[in-house]
Amino acid sequence: MENKNGVECVRAEVSGKKRVKSCLRSVVSLFTLLLSGVGIAGCANCGNVSKVENNDAYLQLLCELISMRPVSSDVAAVNKVQERMMQFLSERGLHCTMERDGERNVLFASTAPGKVQDHILCVHLDVVPAMDESQYTAVIKDGILYGRGSKDCLGHAVAAAKILCNVPAGKKVGCIFTANEEIGGSTTAFMVQKGYRAEKCGYVLDGGNGVIYSQKGIVNYTVTATGRGGHSSTPWLFDNPNIKLINGLQRVLSSWENPSSIEDWRSSLALTVIKSGNVSNRIPDKASAHINVRITRLEDAEKIYKFICEKSGLEVKMRIGCDPFETDPESEVLKRAVAAYNKAFGRNVKPERLCGATDARHLYKMGCPVFITGIDGQESHGANERIEIASIDKLVSMILELL
């Protein structure tokens, strides 16, 4: 249906003829996977590889999702992955709703009808571009699965699907499958604004090696110097903005002290982009720089804006990318989460903080405790992105214990 804001809402109702057609599609999809050898061979760096067990529907699904190349900027590809996940979960009896945020599909699946559940999982179905085409073919060797998005975040999406399909009867659990986390996560904010929320706890599946209770926010500052450009053979005739920018940035950087480690939990500042002229023999009229700051408190954004303005003496514009969030590490929710993680993964970790960003930046606005956790793996966004397959079931066990 279409609401007054032009947002389409499509509800999945799988019954009768639709169920028969859906089952037939699944058979064809599985047969195609077996013929194509997805999850059987591929990476030259991986040596001998092992075949995906035919009866492991979740691992087979992961291989299929990787092959669908759901790069964030390819809206059509991400939409197809959303539809595939909805088909997979609908066939297994989950309640599924496909929302539309502009051109993007955003799936919500749950064990009970309705936007409000006791527990909400959140995981994203978009990935960053592969560094090599071979990364879009999943490869398995010695219990490790290689492929783009295996760690960030398709492996977590499959874990979420397995959790939903194994929730004990009577438990109200849902999952938001977001569509653009890698480029800001606006679809997560969209779903929260539409009223999807948890009564008890939110779980962002997008990490690993522990339980994360806090992450920094992101603020971007653009510093611009304006001058008067002209031919570089007569620099005394002009007002060079490059010199103004360099001097201004030097004053900012020399007056700022960055944290020395993640344990030194303070806001950090990094000069990331400098833009200026486009020819070598002309002084430009403008020069600009982007400064990326990770804040621990939202009120720091305005203080740092004033600091950059004062020290640089230049024009400064501020854009808040996302808020920081924190759940009380001494809360009962966090204590139970850490205990469940340690039991499932056989470790002895303590709650941790994160300098990067996940969909927790939006999910915390549900108003309940939120934490981040995930499966074991390495090189998210890297050339050898991979996960430990056994850790999927460990994560499933952990979350099921907390419901």
Short mmCIF file of C-alpha atoms in Angstrom, two decimals:
data_model
loop_
_atom_site.label_atom_id
_atom_site.label_comp_id
_atom_site.label_asym_id
_atom_site.label_seq_id
_atom_site.Cartn_x
_atom_site.Cartn_y
_atom_site.Cartn_z
CA MET A 1 0.00 0.00 0.00
CA GLU A 2 1.00 3.65 -0.39
CA ASN A 3 0.96 6.06 2.54
CA LYS A 4 0.83 9.85 2.40
CA ASN A 5 4.63 10.06 2.30
CA GLY A 6 4.84 7.81 -0.72
CA VAL A 7 6.33 4.92 1.24
CA GLU A 8 5.22 1.57 -0.06
CA CYS A 9 4.64 -1.27 2.39
CA VAL A 10 4.47 -4.80 1.05
CA ARG A 11 3.48 -7.64 3.35
CA ALA A 12 4.47 -11.20 2.68
CA GLU A 13 1.67 -13.71 2.82
CA VAL A 14 2.89 -17.14 1.89
CA SER A 15 0.11 -19.63 1.56
CA GLY A 16 -1.59 -21.87 -0.98
CA LYS A 17 -0.31 -21.28 -4.50
CA LYS A 18 2.22 -18.72 -3.31
CA ARG A 19 3.84 -21.30 -1.03
CA VAL A 20 4.01 -23.85 -3.87
CA LYS A 21 5.63 -21.31 -6.20
CA SER A 22 8.01 -20.23 -3.45
CA CYS A 23 9.08 -23.82 -2.80
CA LEU A 24 9.64 -24.42 -6.51
CA ARG A 25 11.83 -21.31 -6.67
CA SER A 26 13.86 -22.62 -3.74
CA VAL A 27 14.42 -25.97 -5.48
CA VAL A 28 15.52 -24.22 -8.68
CA SER A 29 17.78 -21.87 -6.70
CA LEU A 30 19.42 -24.74 -4.82
CA PHE A 31 19.88 -26.77 -8.02
CA THR A 32 21.49 -23.76 -9.70
CA LEU A 33 23.87 -23.31 -6.79
CA LEU A 34 24.95 -26.93 -6.89
CA LEU A 35 25.59 -26.75 -10.64
CA SER A 36 27.50 -23.49 -10.42
CA GLY A 37 29.74 -24.76 -7.63
CA VAL A 38 29.13 -21.82 -5.31
CA GLY A 39 31.02 -22.53 -2.11
CA ILE A 40 33.07 -25.28 -3.80
CA ALA A 41 36.07 -23.58 -5.44
CA GLY A 42 37.52 -20.21 -6.32
CA CYS A 43 40.30 -18.39 -4.51
CA ALA A 44 43.83 -19.03 -5.73
CA ASN A 45 45.20 -18.18 -2.27
CA CYS A 46 43.01 -20.70 -0.47
CA GLY A 47 44.38 -24.04 -1.67
CA ASN A 48 42.05 -27.01 -1.38
CA VAL A 49 38.47 -26.17 -0.53
CA SER A 50 35.57 -28.18 0.81
CA LYS A 51 32.03 -28.49 -0.47
CA VAL A 52 29.08 -26.90 1.32
CA GLU A 53 26.96 -29.60 2.87
CA ASN A 54 23.75 -29.89 0.87
CA ASN A 55 21.63 -29.98 4.01
CA ASP A 56 23.07 -26.77 5.48
CA ALA A 57 20.51 -24.30 4.14
CA TYR A 58 22.04 -21.38 6.06
CA LEU A 59 25.54 -21.84 4.71
CA GLN A 60 24.12 -22.32 1.24
CA LEU A 61 22.18 -19.09 1.67
CA LEU A 62 25.35 -17.24 2.70
CA CYS A 63 27.15 -18.41 -0.44
CA GLU A 64 24.21 -17.30 -2.54
CA LEU A 65 24.00 -13.84 -0.94
CA ILE A 66 27.71 -13.24 -1.54
CA SER A 67 27.29 -14.15 -5.21
CA MET A 68 24.49 -11.57 -5.55
CA ARG A 69 26.98 -8.69 -5.06
CA PRO A 70 24.87 -6.39 -2.86
CA VAL A 71 27.22 -3.38 -2.96
CA SER A 72 25.62 -0.43 -1.17
CA SER A 73 25.56 1.81 -4.24
CA ASP A 74 23.83 -0.88 -6.35
CA VAL A 75 20.29 -0.40 -5.05
CA ALA A 76 18.82 -3.06 -7.37
CA ALA A 77 21.30 -5.70 -6.17
CA VAL A 78 20.70 -4.92 -2.49
CA ASN A 79 16.93 -5.03 -3.10
CA LYS A 80 17.26 -8.51 -4.60
CA VAL A 81 19.14 -9.70 -1.53
CA GLN A 82 16.39 -8.24 0.65
CA GLU A 83 13.81 -10.15 -1.40
CA ARG A 84 15.83 -13.38 -1.20
CA MET A 85 16.06 -13.11 2.57
CA MET A 86 12.32 -12.46 2.81
CA GLN A 87 11.63 -15.54 0.69
CA PHE A 88 13.93 -17.67 2.84
CA LEU A 89 12.30 -16.57 6.10
CA SER A 90 8.71 -16.57 4.83
CA GLU A 91 9.11 -20.19 3.76
CA ARG A 92 10.06 -20.99 7.34
CA GLY A 93 6.98 -19.39 8.86
CA LEU A 94 8.32 -15.97 9.91
CA HIS A 95 6.16 -12.87 9.68
CA CYS A 96 7.76 -10.64 7.04
CA THR A 97 7.16 -7.01 6.07
CA MET A 98 9.07 -5.29 3.28
CA GLU A 99 9.14 -1.53 3.77
CA ARG A 100 10.28 0.97 1.14
CA ASP A 101 12.61 3.84 2.01
CA GLY A 102 12.73 5.69 -1.29
CA GLU A 103 14.05 3.14 -3.79
CA ARG A 104 15.42 0.80 -1.13
CA ASN A 105 13.75 -2.33 0.24
CA VAL A 106 14.08 -2.82 4.01
CA LEU A 107 12.97 -6.15 5.47
CA PHE A 108 11.53 -6.73 8.92
CA ALA A 109 11.02 -10.35 9.96
CA SER A 110 9.65 -11.52 13.29
CA THR A 111 8.29 -14.47 15.21
CA ALA A 112 5.08 -12.58 16.05
CA PRO A 113 3.15 -9.97 14.06
CA GLY A 114 3.66 -6.28 14.75
CA LYS A 115 6.40 -3.66 14.79
CA VAL A 116 7.04 -3.95 18.53
CA GLN A 117 8.81 -7.06 19.76
CA ASP A 118 10.53 -7.92 23.04
CA HIS A 119 13.88 -8.25 21.29
CA ILE A 120 15.07 -6.68 18.01
CA LEU A 121 18.09 -7.86 16.05
CA CYS A 122 19.65 -5.51 13.50
CA VAL A 123 21.94 -6.53 10.65
CA HIS A 124 22.75 -5.02 7.26
CA LEU A 125 22.55 -6.70 3.86
CA ASP A 126 24.77 -4.28 1.91
CA VAL A 127 28.52 -4.71 1.43
CA VAL A 128 31.48 -2.64 0.27
CA PRO A 129 32.84 -3.31 -3.25
CA ALA A 130 35.14 -6.30 -3.67
CA MET A 131 38.84 -5.75 -4.21
CA ASP A 132 38.81 -8.62 -6.70
CA GLU A 133 36.01 -10.30 -8.66
CA SER A 134 36.85 -13.65 -7.08
CA GLN A 135 35.56 -12.34 -3.73
CA TYR A 136 31.99 -12.67 -5.03
CA THR A 137 32.41 -16.46 -5.10
CA ALA A 138 32.35 -17.95 -1.61
CA VAL A 139 35.21 -20.32 -0.85
CA ILE A 140 35.47 -22.72 2.09
CA LYS A 141 38.70 -24.18 3.44
CA ASP A 142 39.35 -25.79 6.84
CA GLY A 143 36.22 -24.39 8.45
CA ILE A 144 36.80 -20.86 7.13
CA LEU A 145 34.51 -19.16 4.59
CA TYR A 146 36.08 -16.48 2.37
CA GLY A 147 34.11 -13.90 0.41
CA ARG A 148 33.07 -10.27 0.22
CA GLY A 149 30.62 -9.53 3.00
CA SER A 150 31.21 -12.81 4.82
CA LYS A 151 32.27 -10.88 7.94
CA ASP A 152 30.66 -7.53 7.19
CA CYS A 153 27.87 -8.36 7.26
CA LEU A 154 26.23 -11.24 5.33
CA GLY A 155 27.53 -13.88 7.73
CA HIS A 156 25.78 -12.01 10.52
CA ALA A 157 22.61 -11.79 8.41
CA VAL A 158 22.55 -15.56 8.05
CA ALA A 159 23.14 -15.91 11.80
CA ALA A 160 20.15 -13.61 12.38
CA ALA A 161 18.03 -15.76 10.07
CA LYS A 162 19.05 -18.88 12.01
CA ILE A 163 18.22 -17.20 15.32
CA LEU A 164 14.74 -16.23 14.09
CA CYS A 165 14.08 -19.77 12.88
CA ASN A 166 15.07 -21.26 16.25
CA VAL A 167 13.38 -18.89 18.70
CA PRO A 168 11.46 -20.84 21.39
CA ALA A 169 7.68 -20.75 21.08
CA GLY A 170 6.04 -17.72 22.64
CA LYS A 171 9.08 -15.44 22.38
CA LYS A 172 8.62 -12.16 20.44
CA VAL A 173 11.77 -11.54 18.42
CA GLY A 174 12.26 -9.47 15.27
CA CYS A 175 15.09 -8.44 12.97
CA ILE A 176 15.59 -5.32 10.88
CA PHE A 177 17.61 -6.18 7.77
CA THR A 178 18.97 -2.77 6.80
CA ALA A 179 20.04 -1.75 3.32
CA ASN A 180 22.78 0.90 3.43
CA GLU A 181 24.78 0.68 6.64
CA GLU A 182 28.08 1.02 4.76
CA ILE A 183 27.10 4.50 3.52
CA GLY A 184 25.41 5.96 6.59
CA GLY A 185 22.61 3.60 7.58
CA SER A 186 19.66 5.89 6.81
CA THR A 187 17.42 2.83 6.32
CA THR A 188 17.96 1.88 9.97
CA ALA A 189 16.92 5.33 11.11
CA PHE A 190 13.92 5.06 8.76
CA MET A 191 12.73 1.82 10.38
CA VAL A 192 13.12 3.17 13.92
CA GLN A 193 11.18 6.29 12.92
CA LYS A 194 8.41 4.08 11.53
CA GLY A 195 7.97 2.52 14.96
CA TYR A 196 9.95 -0.72 14.79
CA ARG A 197 11.35 -1.17 18.28
CA ALA A 198 12.18 -3.53 21.12
CA GLU A 199 10.64 -3.54 24.57
CA LYS A 200 13.61 -5.23 26.23
CA CYS A 201 16.83 -5.15 24.19
CA GLY A 202 18.36 -4.40 20.80
CA TYR A 203 21.18 -6.50 19.31
CA VAL A 204 23.38 -5.14 16.52
CA LEU A 205 25.05 -8.12 14.85
CA ASP A 206 28.06 -6.46 13.24
CA GLY A 207 31.14 -7.03 15.30
CA GLY A 208 33.00 -9.95 16.76
CA ASN A 209 35.38 -10.96 19.50
CA GLY A 210 33.30 -9.56 22.32
CA VAL A 211 30.38 -7.46 23.48
CA ILE A 212 30.44 -3.74 22.66
CA TYR A 213 28.40 -1.36 24.81
CA SER A 214 29.51 2.01 23.42
CA GLN A 215 30.63 3.58 20.15
CA LYS A 216 31.77 7.04 19.14
CA GLY A 217 29.71 9.40 17.04
CA ILE A 218 30.92 10.94 13.77
CA VAL A 219 31.14 14.63 12.90
CA ASN A 220 32.58 15.99 9.66
CA TYR A 221 33.95 19.52 9.38
CA THR A 222 34.73 21.25 6.08
CA VAL A 223 37.33 24.01 6.33
CA THR A 224 37.49 26.42 3.38
CA ALA A 225 40.05 29.11 2.51
CA THR A 226 39.16 31.73 -0.12
CA GLY A 227 41.68 33.78 -2.07
CA ARG A 228 42.22 35.27 -5.50
CA GLY A 229 43.69 32.99 -8.12
CA GLY A 230 45.71 33.52 -11.25
CA HIS A 231 48.73 32.38 -13.22
CA SER A 232 51.41 30.81 -11.03
CA SER A 233 54.24 32.66 -12.80
CA THR A 234 53.30 35.85 -10.92
CA PRO A 235 52.33 34.69 -7.41
CA TRP A 236 52.88 38.17 -5.89
CA LEU A 237 49.82 39.41 -7.75
CA PHE A 238 47.43 36.96 -6.10
CA ASP A 239 46.12 35.75 -2.74
CA ASN A 240 46.90 32.04 -2.53
CA PRO A 241 44.19 30.09 -0.61
CA ASN A 242 46.44 27.03 -0.39
CA ILE A 243 48.80 28.87 1.93
CA LYS A 244 45.90 30.10 4.06
CA LEU A 245 44.53 26.56 4.32
CA ILE A 246 47.88 24.98 5.17
CA ASN A 247 48.61 27.54 7.87
CA GLY A 248 45.10 27.26 9.32
CA LEU A 249 45.20 23.47 9.43
CA GLN A 250 48.63 23.55 11.05
CA ARG A 251 47.29 25.71 13.85
CA VAL A 252 44.39 23.29 14.38
CA LEU A 253 46.54 20.15 14.37
CA SER A 254 49.28 21.56 16.58
CA SER A 255 46.68 22.54 19.20
CA TRP A 256 44.90 19.18 19.27
CA GLU A 257 45.98 16.05 21.14
CA ASN A 258 44.54 12.77 19.86
CA PRO A 259 43.94 9.73 22.10
CA SER A 260 46.86 7.32 22.32
CA SER A 261 44.71 4.15 22.30
CA ILE A 262 41.10 2.96 22.44
CA GLU A 263 41.40 2.84 26.22
CA ASP A 264 42.08 6.59 26.11
CA TRP A 265 38.39 7.28 25.52
CA ARG A 266 38.38 10.84 24.14
CA SER A 267 37.30 12.46 20.89
CA SER A 268 39.74 12.01 18.01
CA LEU A 269 40.45 14.25 15.01
CA ALA A 270 41.80 13.24 11.60
CA LEU A 271 42.52 15.32 8.50
CA THR A 272 41.18 13.11 5.69
CA VAL A 273 40.71 15.05 2.42
CA ILE A 274 42.29 18.18 0.89
CA LYS A 275 40.86 19.72 -2.29
CA SER A 276 42.35 22.56 -4.28
CA GLY A 277 43.23 23.53 -7.86
CA ASN A 278 43.10 21.23 -10.87
CA VAL A 279 46.02 22.51 -12.98
CA SER A 280 49.66 22.84 -12.04
CA ASN A 281 50.25 26.40 -13.32
CA ARG A 282 47.32 28.27 -11.79
CA ILE A 283 46.73 29.45 -8.24
CA PRO A 284 43.15 28.47 -7.33
CA ASP A 285 40.48 30.73 -5.88
CA LYS A 286 39.50 28.24 -3.16
CA ALA A 287 40.99 25.38 -1.17
CA SER A 288 39.23 23.13 1.33
CA ALA A 289 39.87 20.28 3.72
CA HIS A 290 37.71 17.69 5.44
CA ILE A 291 38.29 16.85 9.09
CA ASN A 292 36.69 13.68 10.46
CA VAL A 293 36.10 13.69 14.22
CA ARG A 294 34.93 10.78 16.38
CA ILE A 295 33.14 12.16 19.44
CA THR A 296 32.40 10.49 22.76
CA ARG A 297 29.66 12.97 23.72
CA LEU A 298 27.20 14.73 21.41
CA GLU A 299 27.83 18.11 23.06
CA ASP A 300 31.48 17.88 21.95
CA ALA A 301 30.45 18.51 18.33
CA GLU A 302 29.72 22.20 18.91
CA LYS A 303 32.78 22.70 21.12
CA ILE A 304 35.07 21.23 18.46
CA TYR A 305 33.40 23.37 15.79
CA LYS A 306 34.27 26.51 17.77
CA PHE A 307 37.80 25.20 18.34
CA ILE A 308 38.42 24.64 14.60
CA CYS A 309 36.93 28.05 13.73
CA GLU A 310 39.11 29.84 16.29
CA LYS A 311 42.36 28.06 15.46
CA SER A 312 42.05 28.02 11.67
CA GLY A 313 40.60 31.49 11.22
CA LEU A 314 38.75 30.11 8.19
CA GLU A 315 35.20 29.27 7.13
CA VAL A 316 34.03 26.04 8.81
CA LYS A 317 30.90 23.98 8.19
CA MET A 318 29.80 21.14 10.46
CA ARG A 319 27.78 18.03 9.59
CA ILE A 320 26.91 15.45 12.25
CA GLY A 321 27.12 11.98 10.71
CA CYS A 322 25.77 10.06 13.70
CA ASP A 323 25.39 10.30 17.44
CA PRO A 324 27.53 8.39 19.93
CA PHE A 325 25.72 5.78 21.99
CA GLU A 326 26.35 3.98 25.26
CA THR A 327 24.59 1.32 27.32
CA ASP A 328 25.52 1.14 30.98
CA PRO A 329 28.25 -1.54 31.21
CA GLU A 330 27.11 -2.32 34.76
CA SER A 331 23.50 -2.94 33.71
CA GLU A 332 21.97 -6.38 34.09
CA VAL A 333 21.48 -6.58 30.29
CA LEU A 334 25.20 -6.12 29.62
CA LYS A 335 26.26 -8.48 32.39
CA ARG A 336 24.01 -11.22 30.98
CA ALA A 337 25.24 -10.53 27.45
CA VAL A 338 28.90 -10.87 28.44
CA ALA A 339 28.19 -14.05 30.41
CA ALA A 340 26.29 -15.56 27.46
CA TYR A 341 29.06 -14.60 25.02
CA ASN A 342 31.77 -16.12 27.20
CA LYS A 343 29.77 -19.32 27.57
CA ALA A 344 29.04 -19.67 23.85
CA PHE A 345 32.51 -18.72 22.60
CA GLY A 346 34.54 -20.21 25.45
CA ARG A 347 36.24 -16.95 26.36
CA ASN A 348 36.57 -14.54 29.25
CA VAL A 349 35.98 -11.11 27.74
CA LYS A 350 34.85 -7.87 29.34
CA PRO A 351 32.51 -5.33 27.70
CA GLU A 352 34.30 -3.13 25.18
CA ARG A 353 33.93 0.16 23.31
CA LEU A 354 34.19 0.86 19.57
CA CYS A 355 35.73 3.82 17.73
CA GLY A 356 34.01 2.90 14.45
CA ALA A 357 30.31 3.07 13.57
CA THR A 358 27.53 0.48 13.25
CA ASP A 359 23.75 0.62 13.03
CA ALA A 360 23.73 1.04 16.81
CA ARG A 361 24.03 4.77 15.98
CA HIS A 362 20.35 4.63 15.02
CA LEU A 363 19.02 1.61 16.94
CA TYR A 364 19.72 3.09 20.37
CA LYS A 365 16.92 5.60 19.71
CA MET A 366 14.43 2.78 20.30
CA GLY A 367 14.86 3.68 23.95
CA CYS A 368 16.02 0.30 25.26
CA PRO A 369 19.49 -1.13 26.01
CA VAL A 370 21.50 -1.91 22.87
CA PHE A 371 24.78 -3.73 22.39
CA ILE A 372 26.93 -4.95 19.50
CA THR A 373 28.33 -8.45 19.07
CA GLY A 374 29.07 -10.90 16.29
CA ILE A 375 30.80 -13.85 14.72
CA ASP A 376 34.53 -14.47 14.51
CA GLY A 377 36.32 -13.36 11.37
CA GLN A 378 39.00 -11.14 9.94
CA GLU A 379 39.63 -8.46 7.30
CA SER A 380 36.25 -6.80 6.98
CA HIS A 381 36.44 -4.79 3.72
CA GLY A 382 39.79 -6.47 3.00
CA ALA A 383 41.22 -8.71 0.31
CA ASN A 384 40.89 -11.86 2.43
CA GLU A 385 37.64 -11.16 4.26
CA ARG A 386 36.59 -14.34 6.05
CA ILE A 387 34.69 -15.89 8.93
CA GLU A 388 34.99 -18.97 11.10
CA ILE A 389 31.93 -20.98 10.12
CA ALA A 390 31.55 -22.58 13.56
CA SER A 391 31.17 -19.13 15.14
CA ILE A 392 27.78 -18.68 13.43
CA ASP A 393 26.26 -21.34 15.67
CA LYS A 394 28.10 -19.89 18.68
CA LEU A 395 26.46 -16.53 18.07
CA VAL A 396 23.07 -18.18 17.58
CA SER A 397 23.48 -20.02 20.90
CA MET A 398 24.47 -16.83 22.68
CA ILE A 399 21.48 -14.78 21.49
CA LEU A 400 18.97 -17.59 22.08
CA GLU A 401 20.14 -17.81 25.69
CA LEU A 402 19.40 -14.11 26.17
CA LEU A 403 15.81 -14.21 24.88
#
